[in-house]
Short mmCIF file of C-alpha atoms in Angstrom, two decimals:
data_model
loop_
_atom_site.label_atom_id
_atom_site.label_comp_id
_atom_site.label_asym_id
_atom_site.label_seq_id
_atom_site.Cartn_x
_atom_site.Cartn_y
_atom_site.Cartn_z
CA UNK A 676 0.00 0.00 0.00
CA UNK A 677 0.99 3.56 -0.64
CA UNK A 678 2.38 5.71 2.56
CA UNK A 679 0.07 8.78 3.50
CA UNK A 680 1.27 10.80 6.28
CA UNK A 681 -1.58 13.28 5.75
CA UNK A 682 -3.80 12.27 8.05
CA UNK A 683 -2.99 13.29 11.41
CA UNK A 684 -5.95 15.68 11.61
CA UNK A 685 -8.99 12.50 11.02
CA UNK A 686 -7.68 10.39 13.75
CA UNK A 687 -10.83 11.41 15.68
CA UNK A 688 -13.97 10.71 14.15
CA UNK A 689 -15.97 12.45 16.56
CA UNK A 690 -13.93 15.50 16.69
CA UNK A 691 -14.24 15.33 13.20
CA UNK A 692 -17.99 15.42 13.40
CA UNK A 693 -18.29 17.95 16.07
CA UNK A 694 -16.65 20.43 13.74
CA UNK A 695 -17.83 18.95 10.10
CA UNK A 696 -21.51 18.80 11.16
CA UNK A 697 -23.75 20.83 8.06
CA UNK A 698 -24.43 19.00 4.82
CA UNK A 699 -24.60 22.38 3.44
CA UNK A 700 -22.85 24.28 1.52
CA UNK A 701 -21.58 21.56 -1.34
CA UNK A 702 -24.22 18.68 -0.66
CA UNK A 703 -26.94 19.79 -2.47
CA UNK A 704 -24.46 20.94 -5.04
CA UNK A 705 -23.73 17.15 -5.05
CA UNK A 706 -27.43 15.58 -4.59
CA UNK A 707 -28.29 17.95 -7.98
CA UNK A 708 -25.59 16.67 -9.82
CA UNK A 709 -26.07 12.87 -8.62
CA UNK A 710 -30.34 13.34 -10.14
CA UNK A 711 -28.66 14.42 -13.44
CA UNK A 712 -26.40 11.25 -13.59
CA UNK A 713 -27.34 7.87 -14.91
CA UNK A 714 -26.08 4.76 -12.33
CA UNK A 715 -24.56 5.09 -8.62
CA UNK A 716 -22.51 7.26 -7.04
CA UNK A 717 -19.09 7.39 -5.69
CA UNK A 718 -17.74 9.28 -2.50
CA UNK A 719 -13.76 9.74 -2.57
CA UNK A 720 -12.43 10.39 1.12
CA UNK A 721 -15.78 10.16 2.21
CA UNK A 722 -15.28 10.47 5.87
CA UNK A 723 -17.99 9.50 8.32
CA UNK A 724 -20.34 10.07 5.44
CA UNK A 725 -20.87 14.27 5.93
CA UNK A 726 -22.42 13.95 2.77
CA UNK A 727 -22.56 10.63 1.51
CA UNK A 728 -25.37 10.07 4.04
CA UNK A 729 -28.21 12.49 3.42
CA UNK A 730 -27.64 11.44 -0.60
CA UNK A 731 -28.67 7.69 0.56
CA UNK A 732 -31.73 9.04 2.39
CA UNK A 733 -32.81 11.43 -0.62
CA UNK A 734 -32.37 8.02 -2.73
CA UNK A 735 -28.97 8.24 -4.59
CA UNK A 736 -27.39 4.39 -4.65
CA UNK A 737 -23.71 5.52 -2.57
CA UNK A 738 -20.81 4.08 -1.95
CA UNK A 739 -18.44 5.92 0.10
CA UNK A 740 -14.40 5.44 0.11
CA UNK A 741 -12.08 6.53 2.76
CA UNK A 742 -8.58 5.74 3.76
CA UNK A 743 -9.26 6.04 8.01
CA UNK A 744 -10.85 3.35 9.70
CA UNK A 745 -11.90 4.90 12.02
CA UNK A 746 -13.91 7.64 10.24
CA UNK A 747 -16.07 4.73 8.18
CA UNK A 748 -16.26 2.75 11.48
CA UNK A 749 -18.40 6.04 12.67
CA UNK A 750 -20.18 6.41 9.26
CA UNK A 751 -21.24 2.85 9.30
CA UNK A 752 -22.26 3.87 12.99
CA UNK A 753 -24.67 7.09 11.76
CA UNK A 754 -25.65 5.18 8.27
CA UNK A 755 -27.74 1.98 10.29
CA UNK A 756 -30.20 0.37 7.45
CA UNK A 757 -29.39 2.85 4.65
CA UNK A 758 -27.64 0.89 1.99
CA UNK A 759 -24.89 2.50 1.73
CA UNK A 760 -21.38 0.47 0.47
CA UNK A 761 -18.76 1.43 2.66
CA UNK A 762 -14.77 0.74 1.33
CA UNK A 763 -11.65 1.45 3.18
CA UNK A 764 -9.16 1.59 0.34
CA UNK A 765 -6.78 4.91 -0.61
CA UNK A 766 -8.21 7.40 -3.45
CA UNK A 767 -4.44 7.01 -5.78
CA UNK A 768 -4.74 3.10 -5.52
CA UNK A 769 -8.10 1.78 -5.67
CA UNK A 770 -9.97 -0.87 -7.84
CA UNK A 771 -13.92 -1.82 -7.50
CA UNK A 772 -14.45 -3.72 -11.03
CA UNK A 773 -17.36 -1.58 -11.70
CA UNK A 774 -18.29 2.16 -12.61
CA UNK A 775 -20.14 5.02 -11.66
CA UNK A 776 -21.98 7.99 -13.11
CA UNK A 777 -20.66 10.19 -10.77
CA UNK A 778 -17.55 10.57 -8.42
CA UNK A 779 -16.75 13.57 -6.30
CA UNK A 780 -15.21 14.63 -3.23
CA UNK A 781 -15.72 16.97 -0.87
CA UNK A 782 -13.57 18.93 1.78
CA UNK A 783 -10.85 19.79 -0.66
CA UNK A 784 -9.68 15.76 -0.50
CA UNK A 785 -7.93 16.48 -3.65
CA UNK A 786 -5.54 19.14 -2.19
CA UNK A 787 -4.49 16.63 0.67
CA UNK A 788 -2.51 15.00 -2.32
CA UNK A 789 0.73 17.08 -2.27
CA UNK A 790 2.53 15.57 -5.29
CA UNK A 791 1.48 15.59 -8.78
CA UNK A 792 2.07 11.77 -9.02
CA UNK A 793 -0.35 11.30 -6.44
CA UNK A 794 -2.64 13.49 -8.20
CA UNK A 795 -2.15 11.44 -11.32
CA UNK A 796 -2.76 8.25 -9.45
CA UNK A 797 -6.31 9.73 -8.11
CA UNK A 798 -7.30 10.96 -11.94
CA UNK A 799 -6.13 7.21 -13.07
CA UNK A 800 -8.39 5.46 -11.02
CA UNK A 801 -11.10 7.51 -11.66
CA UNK A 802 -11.05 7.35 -15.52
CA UNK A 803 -11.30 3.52 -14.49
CA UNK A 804 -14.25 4.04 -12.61
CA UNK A 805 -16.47 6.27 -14.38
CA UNK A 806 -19.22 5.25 -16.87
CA UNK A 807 -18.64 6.41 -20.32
CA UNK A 808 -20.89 9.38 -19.77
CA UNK A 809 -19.89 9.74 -15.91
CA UNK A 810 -18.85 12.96 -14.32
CA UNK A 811 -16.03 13.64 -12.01
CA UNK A 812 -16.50 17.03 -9.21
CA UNK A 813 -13.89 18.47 -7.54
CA UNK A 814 -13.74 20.98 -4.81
CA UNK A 815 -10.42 23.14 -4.22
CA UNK A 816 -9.64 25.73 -1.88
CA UNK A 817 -8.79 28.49 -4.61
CA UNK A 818 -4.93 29.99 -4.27
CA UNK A 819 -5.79 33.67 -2.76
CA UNK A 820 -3.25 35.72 -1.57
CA UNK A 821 -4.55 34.98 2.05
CA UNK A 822 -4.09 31.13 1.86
CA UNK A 823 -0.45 31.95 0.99
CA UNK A 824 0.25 34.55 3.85
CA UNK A 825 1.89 32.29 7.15
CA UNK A 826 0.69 33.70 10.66
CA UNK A 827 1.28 33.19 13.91
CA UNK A 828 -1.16 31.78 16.31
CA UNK A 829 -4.78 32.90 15.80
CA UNK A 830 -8.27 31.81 17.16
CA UNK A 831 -9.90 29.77 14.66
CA UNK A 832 -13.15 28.94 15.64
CA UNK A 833 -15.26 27.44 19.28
CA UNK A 834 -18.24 24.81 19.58
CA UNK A 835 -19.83 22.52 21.97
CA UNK A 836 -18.85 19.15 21.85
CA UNK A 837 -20.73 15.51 22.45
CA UNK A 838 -19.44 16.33 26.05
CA UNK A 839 -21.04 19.26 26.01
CA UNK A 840 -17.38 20.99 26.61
CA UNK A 841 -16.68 23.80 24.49
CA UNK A 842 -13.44 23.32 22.46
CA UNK A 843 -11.52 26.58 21.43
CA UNK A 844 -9.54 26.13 18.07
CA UNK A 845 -6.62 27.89 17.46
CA UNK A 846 -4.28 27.50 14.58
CA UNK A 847 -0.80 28.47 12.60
CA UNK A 848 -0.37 29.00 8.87
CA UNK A 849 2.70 28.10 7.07
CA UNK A 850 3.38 28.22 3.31
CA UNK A 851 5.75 26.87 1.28
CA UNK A 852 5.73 28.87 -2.20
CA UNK A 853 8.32 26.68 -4.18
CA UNK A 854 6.25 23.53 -3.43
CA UNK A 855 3.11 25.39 -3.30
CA UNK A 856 2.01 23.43 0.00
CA UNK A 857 0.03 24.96 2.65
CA UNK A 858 0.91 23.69 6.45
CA UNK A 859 -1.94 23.61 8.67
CA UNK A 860 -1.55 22.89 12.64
CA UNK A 861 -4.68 22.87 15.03
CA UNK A 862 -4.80 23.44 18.15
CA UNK A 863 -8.14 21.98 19.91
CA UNK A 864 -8.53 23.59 23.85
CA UNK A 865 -11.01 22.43 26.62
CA UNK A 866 -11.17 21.65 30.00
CA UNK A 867 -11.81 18.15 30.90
CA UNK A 868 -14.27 16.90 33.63
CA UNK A 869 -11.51 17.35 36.30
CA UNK A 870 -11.03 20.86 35.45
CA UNK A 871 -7.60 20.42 33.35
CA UNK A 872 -7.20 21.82 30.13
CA UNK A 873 -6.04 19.62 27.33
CA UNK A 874 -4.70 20.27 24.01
CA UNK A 875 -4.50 18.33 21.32
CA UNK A 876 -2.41 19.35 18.13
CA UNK A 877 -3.20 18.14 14.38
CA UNK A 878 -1.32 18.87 11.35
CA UNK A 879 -2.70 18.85 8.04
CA UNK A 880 -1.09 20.14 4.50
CA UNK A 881 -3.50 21.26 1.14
CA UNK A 882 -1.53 21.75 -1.79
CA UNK A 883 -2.75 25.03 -3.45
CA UNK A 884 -3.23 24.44 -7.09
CA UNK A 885 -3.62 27.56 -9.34
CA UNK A 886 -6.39 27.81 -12.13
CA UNK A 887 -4.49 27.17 -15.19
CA UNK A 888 -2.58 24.75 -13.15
CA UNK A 889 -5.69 22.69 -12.77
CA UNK A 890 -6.63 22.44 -16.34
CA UNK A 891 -3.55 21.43 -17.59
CA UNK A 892 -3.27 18.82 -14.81
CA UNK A 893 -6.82 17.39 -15.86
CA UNK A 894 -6.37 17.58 -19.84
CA UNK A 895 -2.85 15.61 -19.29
CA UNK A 896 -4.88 12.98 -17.62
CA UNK A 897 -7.50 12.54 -19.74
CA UNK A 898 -10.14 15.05 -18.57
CA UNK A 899 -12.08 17.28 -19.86
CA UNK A 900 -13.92 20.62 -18.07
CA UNK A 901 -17.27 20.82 -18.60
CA UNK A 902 -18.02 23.47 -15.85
CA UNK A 903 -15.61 25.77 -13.59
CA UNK A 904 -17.32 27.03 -10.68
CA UNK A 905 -16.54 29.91 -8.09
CA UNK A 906 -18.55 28.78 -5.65
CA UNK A 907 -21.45 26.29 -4.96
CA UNK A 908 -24.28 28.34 -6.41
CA UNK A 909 -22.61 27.84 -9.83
CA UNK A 910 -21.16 31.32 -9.96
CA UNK A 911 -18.42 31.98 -12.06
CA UNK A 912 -14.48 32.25 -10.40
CA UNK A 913 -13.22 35.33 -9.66
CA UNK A 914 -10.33 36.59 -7.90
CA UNK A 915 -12.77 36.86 -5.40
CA UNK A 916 -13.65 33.31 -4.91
CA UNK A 917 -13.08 31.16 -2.22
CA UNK A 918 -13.52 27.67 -3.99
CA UNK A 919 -12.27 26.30 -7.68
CA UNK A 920 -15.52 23.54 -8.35
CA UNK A 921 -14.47 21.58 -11.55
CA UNK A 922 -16.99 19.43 -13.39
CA UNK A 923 -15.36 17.00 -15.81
CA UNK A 924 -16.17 14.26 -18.06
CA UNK A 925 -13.39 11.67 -19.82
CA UNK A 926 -11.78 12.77 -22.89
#
């Protein structure tokens, strides 16, 4: 099997959860595009099934792919009855012996492949996957100058968790512009039931692909664009946008 180090921040699935909770924005993006599409449907680093799950219930035939154990041990946990087809297997090495209308991913899973080979890998295994008429979606974070600025330690974001403890998330920034990777580290803060704070830490890297970048990188492997999106109510990408959403079909 292939290494991935990237992982460090999915190790807990209900942390994950806690902070990853609204099937909104990108899942009705997703449901719209899986009514268009002939056949079943295809989750790539699926996770504990954010958004593979409310497709099942609206009636889209799912199967959801994800690397972690742990996150599909919890999706198979929230799924119950639905029938949803749940495979641990890695998104550059995978082979099901059938094909879909539709594959996506969500949560910018694409970025968390930092090299081009593994990039190349994904597309491969896709083109293997998808009906002759399938579509692939991706999501991106888009390169802004603000994704490419380091910082120091900032507050992030606070929630209640399962516990009902609220967790205060702090993080740090780093980019590297020669390899174009962006270096993520999370700091997660509450106070326990004894009254002593813990922290946990969790490092995560996206690498930021530029526009032009991301065409070439999808005509080279056999795709073709059929829609570039800015954002997930289909408006176009500006310098202002905070996603790249690429719809593709095989060459």
């Amino acid at each position: 099997m292939l290494e991935h180090t990237n992982l460090e921040d999915y190790e807990d699935p209900v942390i994950y959860d806690d902070e990853n909770k609204d099937f909104e924005p990108d899942g009705p993006f997703y449901f719209s595009l899986a009514k268009q599409m002939d056949g079943s449907v295809l989750e790539l680093g699926c996770g504990t099934g954010r958004v593979t799950i409310p497709l099942a219930q609206q009636g889209v035939d799912m199967t959801g792919l994800d690397i972690v154990p742990g996150m599909l041990g919890r999706a198979r946990e929230k799924a119950g009855d639905l029938p949803i087809r749940w495979i641990e297997a890695d998104i550059r090495d995978f082979h099901l012996g059938e094909r879909f209308g539709l594959i996506f991913t969500s949560g910018s899973v694409f970025q968390h492949l930092v090299e081009r080979h593994e990039q190349e890998k994904m597309l491969a295994c896709v083109r293997e996957h998808l009906t002759p008429d399938g579509l692939l979606a991706l999501d991106l974070l888009y390169p802004s100058r603000s994704t490419m600025e380091d910082a120091d330690e900032k507050e992030w974001f606070s929630y209640d968790n399962e516990a009902g403890q609220t967790v205060r998330v702090t993080g740090i920034d780093e980019y590297d512009p020669i390899r174009q990777i962006k270096h993520e580290t999370a700091y997660r803060h509450w106070i326990d039931d004894e009254g002593q704070e813990i922290i946990k830490r969790a490092r995560f890297s996206l690498r930021l692909i530029f526009p032009q970048e991301m065409a070439a990188l999808l005509h080279y492997n056999g795709f073709s664009i059929v829609h570039r999106y800015g954002d997930w109510d289909r408006s176009p990408l500006t310098a202002e946008s905070q996603n790249m959403i690429y719809v593709c079909k095989n060459t």
